[in-house]
Tab-separated table of C-alpha atoms in Angstrom:
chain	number	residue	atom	x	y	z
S	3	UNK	CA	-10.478	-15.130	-24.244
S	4	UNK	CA	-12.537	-17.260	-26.232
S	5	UNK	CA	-16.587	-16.756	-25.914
S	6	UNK	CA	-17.013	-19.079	-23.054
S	7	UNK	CA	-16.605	-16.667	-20.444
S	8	UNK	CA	-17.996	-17.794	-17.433
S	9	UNK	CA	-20.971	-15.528	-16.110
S	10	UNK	CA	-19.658	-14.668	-12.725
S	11	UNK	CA	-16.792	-12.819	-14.437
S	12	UNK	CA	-19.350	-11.110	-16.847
S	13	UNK	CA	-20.940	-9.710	-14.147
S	14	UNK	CA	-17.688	-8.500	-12.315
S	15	UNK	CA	-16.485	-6.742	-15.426
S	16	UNK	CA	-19.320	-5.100	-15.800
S	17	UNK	CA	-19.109	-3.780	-12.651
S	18	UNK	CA	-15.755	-2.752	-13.416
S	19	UNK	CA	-16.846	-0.871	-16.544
S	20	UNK	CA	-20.004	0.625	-14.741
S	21	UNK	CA	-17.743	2.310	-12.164
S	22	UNK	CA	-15.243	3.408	-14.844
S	23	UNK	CA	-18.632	5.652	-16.514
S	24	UNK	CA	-20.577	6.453	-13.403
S	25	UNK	CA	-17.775	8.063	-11.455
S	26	UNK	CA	-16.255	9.889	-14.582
S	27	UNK	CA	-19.912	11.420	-15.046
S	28	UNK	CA	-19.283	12.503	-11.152
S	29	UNK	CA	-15.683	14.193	-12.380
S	30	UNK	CA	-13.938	11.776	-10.324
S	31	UNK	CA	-11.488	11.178	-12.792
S	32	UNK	CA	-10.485	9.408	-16.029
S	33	UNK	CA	-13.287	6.723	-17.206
S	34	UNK	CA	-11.213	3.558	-15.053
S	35	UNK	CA	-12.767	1.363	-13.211
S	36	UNK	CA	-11.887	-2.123	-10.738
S	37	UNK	CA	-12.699	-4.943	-9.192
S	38	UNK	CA	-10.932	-7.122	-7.273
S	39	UNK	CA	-12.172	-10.687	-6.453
S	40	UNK	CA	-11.703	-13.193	-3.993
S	41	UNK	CA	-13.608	-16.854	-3.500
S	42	UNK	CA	-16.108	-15.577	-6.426
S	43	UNK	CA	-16.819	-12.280	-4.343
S	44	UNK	CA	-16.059	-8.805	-4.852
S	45	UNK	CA	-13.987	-7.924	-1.904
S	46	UNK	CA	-12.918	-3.928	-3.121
S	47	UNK	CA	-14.116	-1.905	-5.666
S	48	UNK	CA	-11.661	1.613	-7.259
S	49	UNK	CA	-12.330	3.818	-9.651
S	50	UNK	CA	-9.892	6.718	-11.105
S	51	UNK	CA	-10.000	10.096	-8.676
S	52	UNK	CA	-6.782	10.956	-9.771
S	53	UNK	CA	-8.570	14.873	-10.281
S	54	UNK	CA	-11.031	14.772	-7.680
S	55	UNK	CA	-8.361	13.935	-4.571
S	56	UNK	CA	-5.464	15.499	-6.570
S	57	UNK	CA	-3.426	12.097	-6.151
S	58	UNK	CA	-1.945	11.244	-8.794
S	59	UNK	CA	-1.417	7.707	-7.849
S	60	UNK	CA	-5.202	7.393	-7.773
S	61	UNK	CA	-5.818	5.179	-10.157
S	62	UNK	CA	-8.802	2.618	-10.290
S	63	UNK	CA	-6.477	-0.751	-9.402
S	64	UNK	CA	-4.313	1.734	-6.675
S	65	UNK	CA	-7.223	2.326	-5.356
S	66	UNK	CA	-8.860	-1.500	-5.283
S	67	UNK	CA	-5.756	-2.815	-4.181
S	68	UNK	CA	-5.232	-0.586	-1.103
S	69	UNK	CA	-9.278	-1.202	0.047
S	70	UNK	CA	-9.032	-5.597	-0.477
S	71	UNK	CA	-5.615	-5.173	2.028
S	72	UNK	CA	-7.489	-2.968	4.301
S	73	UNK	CA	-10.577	-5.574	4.184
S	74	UNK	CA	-8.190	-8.558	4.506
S	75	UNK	CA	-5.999	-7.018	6.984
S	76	UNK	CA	-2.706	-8.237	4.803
S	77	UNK	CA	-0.289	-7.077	2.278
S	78	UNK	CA	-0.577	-9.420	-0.460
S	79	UNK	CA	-3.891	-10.673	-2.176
S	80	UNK	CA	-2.607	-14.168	-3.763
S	81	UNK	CA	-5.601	-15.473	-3.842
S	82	UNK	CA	-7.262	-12.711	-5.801
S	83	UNK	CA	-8.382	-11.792	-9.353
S	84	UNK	CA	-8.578	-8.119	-10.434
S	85	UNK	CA	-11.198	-6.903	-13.391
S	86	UNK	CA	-10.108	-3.830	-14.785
S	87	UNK	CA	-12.337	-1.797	-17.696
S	88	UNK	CA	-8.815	-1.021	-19.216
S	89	UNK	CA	-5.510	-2.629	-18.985
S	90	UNK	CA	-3.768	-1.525	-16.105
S	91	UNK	CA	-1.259	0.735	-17.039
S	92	UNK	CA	2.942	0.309	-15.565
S	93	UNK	CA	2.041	1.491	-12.498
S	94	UNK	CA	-1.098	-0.597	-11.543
S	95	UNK	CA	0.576	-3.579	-13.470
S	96	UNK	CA	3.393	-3.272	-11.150
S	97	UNK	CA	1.163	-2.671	-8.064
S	98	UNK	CA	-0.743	-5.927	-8.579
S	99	UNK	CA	2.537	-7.533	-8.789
S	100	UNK	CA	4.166	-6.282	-5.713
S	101	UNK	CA	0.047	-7.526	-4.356
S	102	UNK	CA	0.923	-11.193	-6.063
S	103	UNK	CA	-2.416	-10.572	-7.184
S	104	UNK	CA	-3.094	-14.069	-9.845
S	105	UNK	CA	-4.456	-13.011	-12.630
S	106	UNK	CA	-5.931	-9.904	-14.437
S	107	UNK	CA	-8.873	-9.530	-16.725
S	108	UNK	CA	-9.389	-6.338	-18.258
S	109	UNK	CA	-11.448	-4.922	-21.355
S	110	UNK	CA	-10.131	-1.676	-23.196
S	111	UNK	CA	-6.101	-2.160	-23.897
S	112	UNK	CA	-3.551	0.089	-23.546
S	113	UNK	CA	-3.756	1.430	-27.290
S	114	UNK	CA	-7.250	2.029	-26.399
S	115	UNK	CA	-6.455	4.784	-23.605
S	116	UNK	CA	-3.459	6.165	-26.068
S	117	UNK	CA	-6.382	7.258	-28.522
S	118	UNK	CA	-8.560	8.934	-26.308
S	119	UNK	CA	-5.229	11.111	-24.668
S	120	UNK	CA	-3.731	8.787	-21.585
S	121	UNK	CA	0.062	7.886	-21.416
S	122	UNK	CA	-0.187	4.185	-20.959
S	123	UNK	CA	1.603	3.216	-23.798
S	124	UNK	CA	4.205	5.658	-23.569
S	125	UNK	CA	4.703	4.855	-20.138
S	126	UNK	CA	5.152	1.043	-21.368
S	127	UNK	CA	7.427	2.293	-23.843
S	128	UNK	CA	9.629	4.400	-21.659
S	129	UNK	CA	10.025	1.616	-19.056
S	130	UNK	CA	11.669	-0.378	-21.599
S	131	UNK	CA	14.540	2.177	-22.359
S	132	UNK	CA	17.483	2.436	-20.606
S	133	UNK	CA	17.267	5.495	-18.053
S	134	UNK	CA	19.739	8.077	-19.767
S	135	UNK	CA	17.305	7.448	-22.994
S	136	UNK	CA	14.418	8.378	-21.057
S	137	UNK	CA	12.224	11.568	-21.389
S	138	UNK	CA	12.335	11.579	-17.394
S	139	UNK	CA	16.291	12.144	-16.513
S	140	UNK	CA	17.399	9.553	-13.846
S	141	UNK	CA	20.908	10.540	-12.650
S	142	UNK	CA	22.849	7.362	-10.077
S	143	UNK	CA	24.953	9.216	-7.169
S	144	UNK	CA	25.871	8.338	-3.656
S	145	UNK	CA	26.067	4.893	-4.521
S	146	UNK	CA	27.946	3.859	-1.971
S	147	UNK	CA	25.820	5.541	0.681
S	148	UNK	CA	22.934	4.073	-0.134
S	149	UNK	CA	24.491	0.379	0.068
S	150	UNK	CA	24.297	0.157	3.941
S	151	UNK	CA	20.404	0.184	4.232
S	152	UNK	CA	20.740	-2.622	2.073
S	153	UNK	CA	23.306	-4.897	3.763
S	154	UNK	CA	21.500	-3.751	7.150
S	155	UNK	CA	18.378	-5.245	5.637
S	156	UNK	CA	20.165	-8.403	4.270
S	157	UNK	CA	21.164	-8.810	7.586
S	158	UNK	CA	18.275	-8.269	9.839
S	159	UNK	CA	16.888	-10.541	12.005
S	160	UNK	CA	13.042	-10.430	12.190
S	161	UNK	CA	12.501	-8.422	9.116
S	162	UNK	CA	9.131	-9.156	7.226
S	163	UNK	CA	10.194	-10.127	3.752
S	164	UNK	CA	7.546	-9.242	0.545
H	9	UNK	CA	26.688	11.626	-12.676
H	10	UNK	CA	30.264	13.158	-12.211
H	11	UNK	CA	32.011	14.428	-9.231
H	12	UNK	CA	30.491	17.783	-9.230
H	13	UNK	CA	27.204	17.273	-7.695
H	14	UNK	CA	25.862	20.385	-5.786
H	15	UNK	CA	26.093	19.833	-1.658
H	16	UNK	CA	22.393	20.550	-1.601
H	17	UNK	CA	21.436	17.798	-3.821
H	18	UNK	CA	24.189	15.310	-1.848
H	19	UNK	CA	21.913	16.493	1.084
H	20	UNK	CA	18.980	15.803	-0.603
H	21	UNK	CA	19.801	12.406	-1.225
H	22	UNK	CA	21.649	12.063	2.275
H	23	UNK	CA	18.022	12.391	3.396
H	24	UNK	CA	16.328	9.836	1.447
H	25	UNK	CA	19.153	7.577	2.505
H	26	UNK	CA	18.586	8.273	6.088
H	27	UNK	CA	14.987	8.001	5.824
H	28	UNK	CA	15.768	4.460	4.446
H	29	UNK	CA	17.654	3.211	6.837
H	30	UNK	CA	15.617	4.711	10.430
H	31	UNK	CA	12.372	3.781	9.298
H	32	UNK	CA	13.527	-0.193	8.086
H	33	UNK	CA	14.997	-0.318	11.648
H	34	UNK	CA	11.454	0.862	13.028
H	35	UNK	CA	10.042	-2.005	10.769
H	36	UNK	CA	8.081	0.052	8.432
H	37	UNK	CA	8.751	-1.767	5.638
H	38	UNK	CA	11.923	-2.390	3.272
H	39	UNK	CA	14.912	0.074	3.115
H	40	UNK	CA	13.636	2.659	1.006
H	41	UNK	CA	13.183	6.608	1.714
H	42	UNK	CA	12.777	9.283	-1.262
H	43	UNK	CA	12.196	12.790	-1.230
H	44	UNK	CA	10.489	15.752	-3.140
H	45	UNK	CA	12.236	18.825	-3.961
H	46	UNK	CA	11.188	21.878	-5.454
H	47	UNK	CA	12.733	25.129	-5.777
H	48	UNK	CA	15.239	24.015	-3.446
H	49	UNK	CA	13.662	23.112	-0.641
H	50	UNK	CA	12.134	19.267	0.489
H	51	UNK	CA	8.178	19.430	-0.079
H	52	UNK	CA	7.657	15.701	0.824
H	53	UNK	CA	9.231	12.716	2.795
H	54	UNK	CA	8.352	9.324	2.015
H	55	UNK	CA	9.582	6.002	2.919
H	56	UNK	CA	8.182	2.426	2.537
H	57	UNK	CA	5.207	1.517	4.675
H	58	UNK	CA	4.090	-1.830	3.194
H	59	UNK	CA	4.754	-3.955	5.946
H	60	UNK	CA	3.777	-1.690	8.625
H	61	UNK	CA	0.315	0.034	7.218
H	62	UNK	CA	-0.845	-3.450	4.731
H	63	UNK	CA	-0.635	-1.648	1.792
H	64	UNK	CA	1.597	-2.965	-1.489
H	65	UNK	CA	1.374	0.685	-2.820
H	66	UNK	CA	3.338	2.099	-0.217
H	67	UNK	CA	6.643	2.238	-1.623
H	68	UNK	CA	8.462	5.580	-0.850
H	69	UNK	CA	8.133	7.218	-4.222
H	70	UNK	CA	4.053	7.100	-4.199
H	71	UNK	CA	4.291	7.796	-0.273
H	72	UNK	CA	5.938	11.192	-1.261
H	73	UNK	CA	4.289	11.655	-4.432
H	74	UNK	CA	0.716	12.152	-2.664
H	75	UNK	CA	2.475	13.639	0.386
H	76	UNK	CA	3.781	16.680	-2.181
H	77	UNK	CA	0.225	16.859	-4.245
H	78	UNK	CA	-1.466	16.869	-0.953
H	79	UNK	CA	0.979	19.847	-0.092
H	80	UNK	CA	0.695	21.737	-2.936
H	81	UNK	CA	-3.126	21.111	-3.696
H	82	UNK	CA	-2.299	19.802	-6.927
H	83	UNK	CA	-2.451	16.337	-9.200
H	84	UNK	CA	1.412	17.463	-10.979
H	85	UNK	CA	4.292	18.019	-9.643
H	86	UNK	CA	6.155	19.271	-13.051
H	87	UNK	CA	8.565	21.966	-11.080
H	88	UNK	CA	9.744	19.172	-8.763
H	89	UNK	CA	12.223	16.430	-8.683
H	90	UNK	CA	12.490	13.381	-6.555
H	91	UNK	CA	15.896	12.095	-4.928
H	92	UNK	CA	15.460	8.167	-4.249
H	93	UNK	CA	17.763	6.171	-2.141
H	94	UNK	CA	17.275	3.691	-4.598
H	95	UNK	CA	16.094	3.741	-8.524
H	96	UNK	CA	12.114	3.501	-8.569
H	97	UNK	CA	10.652	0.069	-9.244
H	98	UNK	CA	8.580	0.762	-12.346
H	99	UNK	CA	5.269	1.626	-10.057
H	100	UNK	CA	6.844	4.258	-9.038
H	101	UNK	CA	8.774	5.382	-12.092
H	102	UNK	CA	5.456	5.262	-14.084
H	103	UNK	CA	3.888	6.811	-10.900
H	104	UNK	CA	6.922	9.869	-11.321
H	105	UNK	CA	5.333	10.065	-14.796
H	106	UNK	CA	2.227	10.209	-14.365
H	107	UNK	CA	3.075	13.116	-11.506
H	108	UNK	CA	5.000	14.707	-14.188
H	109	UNK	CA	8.214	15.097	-12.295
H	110	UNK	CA	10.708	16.398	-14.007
H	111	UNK	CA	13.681	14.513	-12.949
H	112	UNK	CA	15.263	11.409	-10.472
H	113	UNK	CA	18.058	11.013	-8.761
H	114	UNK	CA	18.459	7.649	-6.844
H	115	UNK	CA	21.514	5.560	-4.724
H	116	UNK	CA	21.099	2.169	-5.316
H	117	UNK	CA	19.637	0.262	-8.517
H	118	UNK	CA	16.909	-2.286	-9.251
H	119	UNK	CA	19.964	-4.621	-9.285
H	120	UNK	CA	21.196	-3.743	-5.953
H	121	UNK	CA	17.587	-4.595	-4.679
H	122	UNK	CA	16.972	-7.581	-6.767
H	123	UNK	CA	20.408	-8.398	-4.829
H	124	UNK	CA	18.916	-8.123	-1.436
H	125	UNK	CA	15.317	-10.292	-2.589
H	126	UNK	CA	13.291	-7.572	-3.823
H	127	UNK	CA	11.309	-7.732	-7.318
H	128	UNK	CA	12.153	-4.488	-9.151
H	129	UNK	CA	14.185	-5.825	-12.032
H	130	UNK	CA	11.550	-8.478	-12.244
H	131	UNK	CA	8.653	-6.379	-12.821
H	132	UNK	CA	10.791	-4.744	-15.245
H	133	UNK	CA	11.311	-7.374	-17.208
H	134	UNK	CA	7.499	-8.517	-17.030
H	135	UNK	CA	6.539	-5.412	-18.417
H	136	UNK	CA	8.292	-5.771	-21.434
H	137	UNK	CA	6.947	-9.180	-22.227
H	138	UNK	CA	3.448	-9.717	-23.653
H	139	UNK	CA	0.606	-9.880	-21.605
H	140	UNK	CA	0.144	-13.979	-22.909
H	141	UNK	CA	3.946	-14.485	-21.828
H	142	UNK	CA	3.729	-13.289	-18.121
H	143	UNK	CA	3.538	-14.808	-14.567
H	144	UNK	CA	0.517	-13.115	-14.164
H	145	UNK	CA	-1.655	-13.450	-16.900
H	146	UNK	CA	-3.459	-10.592	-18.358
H	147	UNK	CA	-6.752	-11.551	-20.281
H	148	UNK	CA	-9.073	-9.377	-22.249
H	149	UNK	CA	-12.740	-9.767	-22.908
H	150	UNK	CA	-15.713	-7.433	-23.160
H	151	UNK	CA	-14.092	-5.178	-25.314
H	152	UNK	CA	-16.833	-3.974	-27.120
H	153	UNK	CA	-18.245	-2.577	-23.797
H	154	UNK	CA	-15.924	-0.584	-22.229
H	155	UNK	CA	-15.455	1.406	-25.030
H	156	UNK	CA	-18.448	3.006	-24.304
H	157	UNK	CA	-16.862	5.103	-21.399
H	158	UNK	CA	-13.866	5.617	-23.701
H	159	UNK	CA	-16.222	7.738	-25.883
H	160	UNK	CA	-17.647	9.118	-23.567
H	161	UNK	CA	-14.872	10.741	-22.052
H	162	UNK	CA	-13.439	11.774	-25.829
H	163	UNK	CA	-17.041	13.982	-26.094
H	164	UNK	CA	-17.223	15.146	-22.547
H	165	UNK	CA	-16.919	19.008	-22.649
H	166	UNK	CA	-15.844	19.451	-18.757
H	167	UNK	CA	-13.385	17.144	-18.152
H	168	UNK	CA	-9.600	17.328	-16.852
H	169	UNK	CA	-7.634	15.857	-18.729
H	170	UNK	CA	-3.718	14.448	-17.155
């Protein structure tokens, strides 16, 4: 991003970085902080309490994404922007995918988070391999089983597609 | 995996597969159950909720992921291992990770759900492009300023790491 950057998304980042240091002084977590914004307003803020909740999952943009849809009543934020104070990692990428959340700003990268001990990277690098290459075994069985949810789905009348 | 899986993993997955299937037909959310096992016996159900609670992050995997931590007071779950009734989209896998799970099973695959409209092998195949060459575009700027927390977090004497 060139030095341009408009003011208004300044200020979000910074808020985005703030909570990533305040709430890892309060042992809430890692140092990871978001915002997500909607019509030039912050609509949800998250920060990392992946130690403080034991969850995991509990990661800054988790976090955001699950308070916007709770504010906005709705499963998908397409009209939103998320500011993250580091890259989101696989899992939060993927998450503001599945949220069709437009566009992502963030300030520390990936590498970044490697240095000071995270799995980021790794993670990225993983999710590239096939699965039998993978440090985490994933074993197929029951195929056929599982294949019925599926064509019951395909074939449902009023499901909700996302 | 060959012939010679153990019944109580077949019932293991039979579960995740059921769990699939009833709660789509209650309109939960898409056809997806998963389970958490460790030493033998299921710790957690999940199975998606992201139609029926608003929430994106509510795929199976993560639904069972904080279900077992939440269980077993804990932010890893690296005795345990997760039977899918379909191979985790890569929130979840990264999620598995990051819950350092020790190994998947799952029914179906990201092409079986791509099949049947859902974005799995997608997001797979985002995450391996640059952040410049994806749908949603991933910008960085303020770098010098959320290092800050970075180094903080290196020098901090009490923290947790994960």
């Amino acid at each position: 991003m060139n030095k341009k950057v408009p003011m208004d998304k300044i200020d979000f980042m910074r808020r985005a970085i703030q909570l990533s240091e305040e709430k890892m002084m309060e042992n809430s977590g890692g140092p990871f902080g978001a915002v997500i914004v909607k019509d030039n307003k912050i609509i949800a803020e998250g920060y990392n309490q992946v130690i403080s909740i034991n969850d995991p999952t509990a990661h800054a943009e988790i976090v955001a994404i699950r308070k916007a849809c709770e504010y906005l009543n709705t499963f998908q934020l397409s009209e939103a922007e998320i500011f993250c104070s580091c890259e989101p990692c696989p899992m939060c990428f993927a998450a503001i995918h599945w949220a069709r959340i437009k566009k992502v700003y963030y300030s520390n990268t990936r590498k970044d988070a490697q240095k000071i001990g995270f799995d980021d990277n790794t993670i990225y690098e993983e999710l590239t391999k096939n699965n039998n290459q993978r440090k985490i075994p994933s074993i197929q069985f029951l195929s056929m089983e599982g294949k019925t949810a599926f064509k019951t789905w395909e074939e449902k009348i009023d499901k909700t597609p996302y």
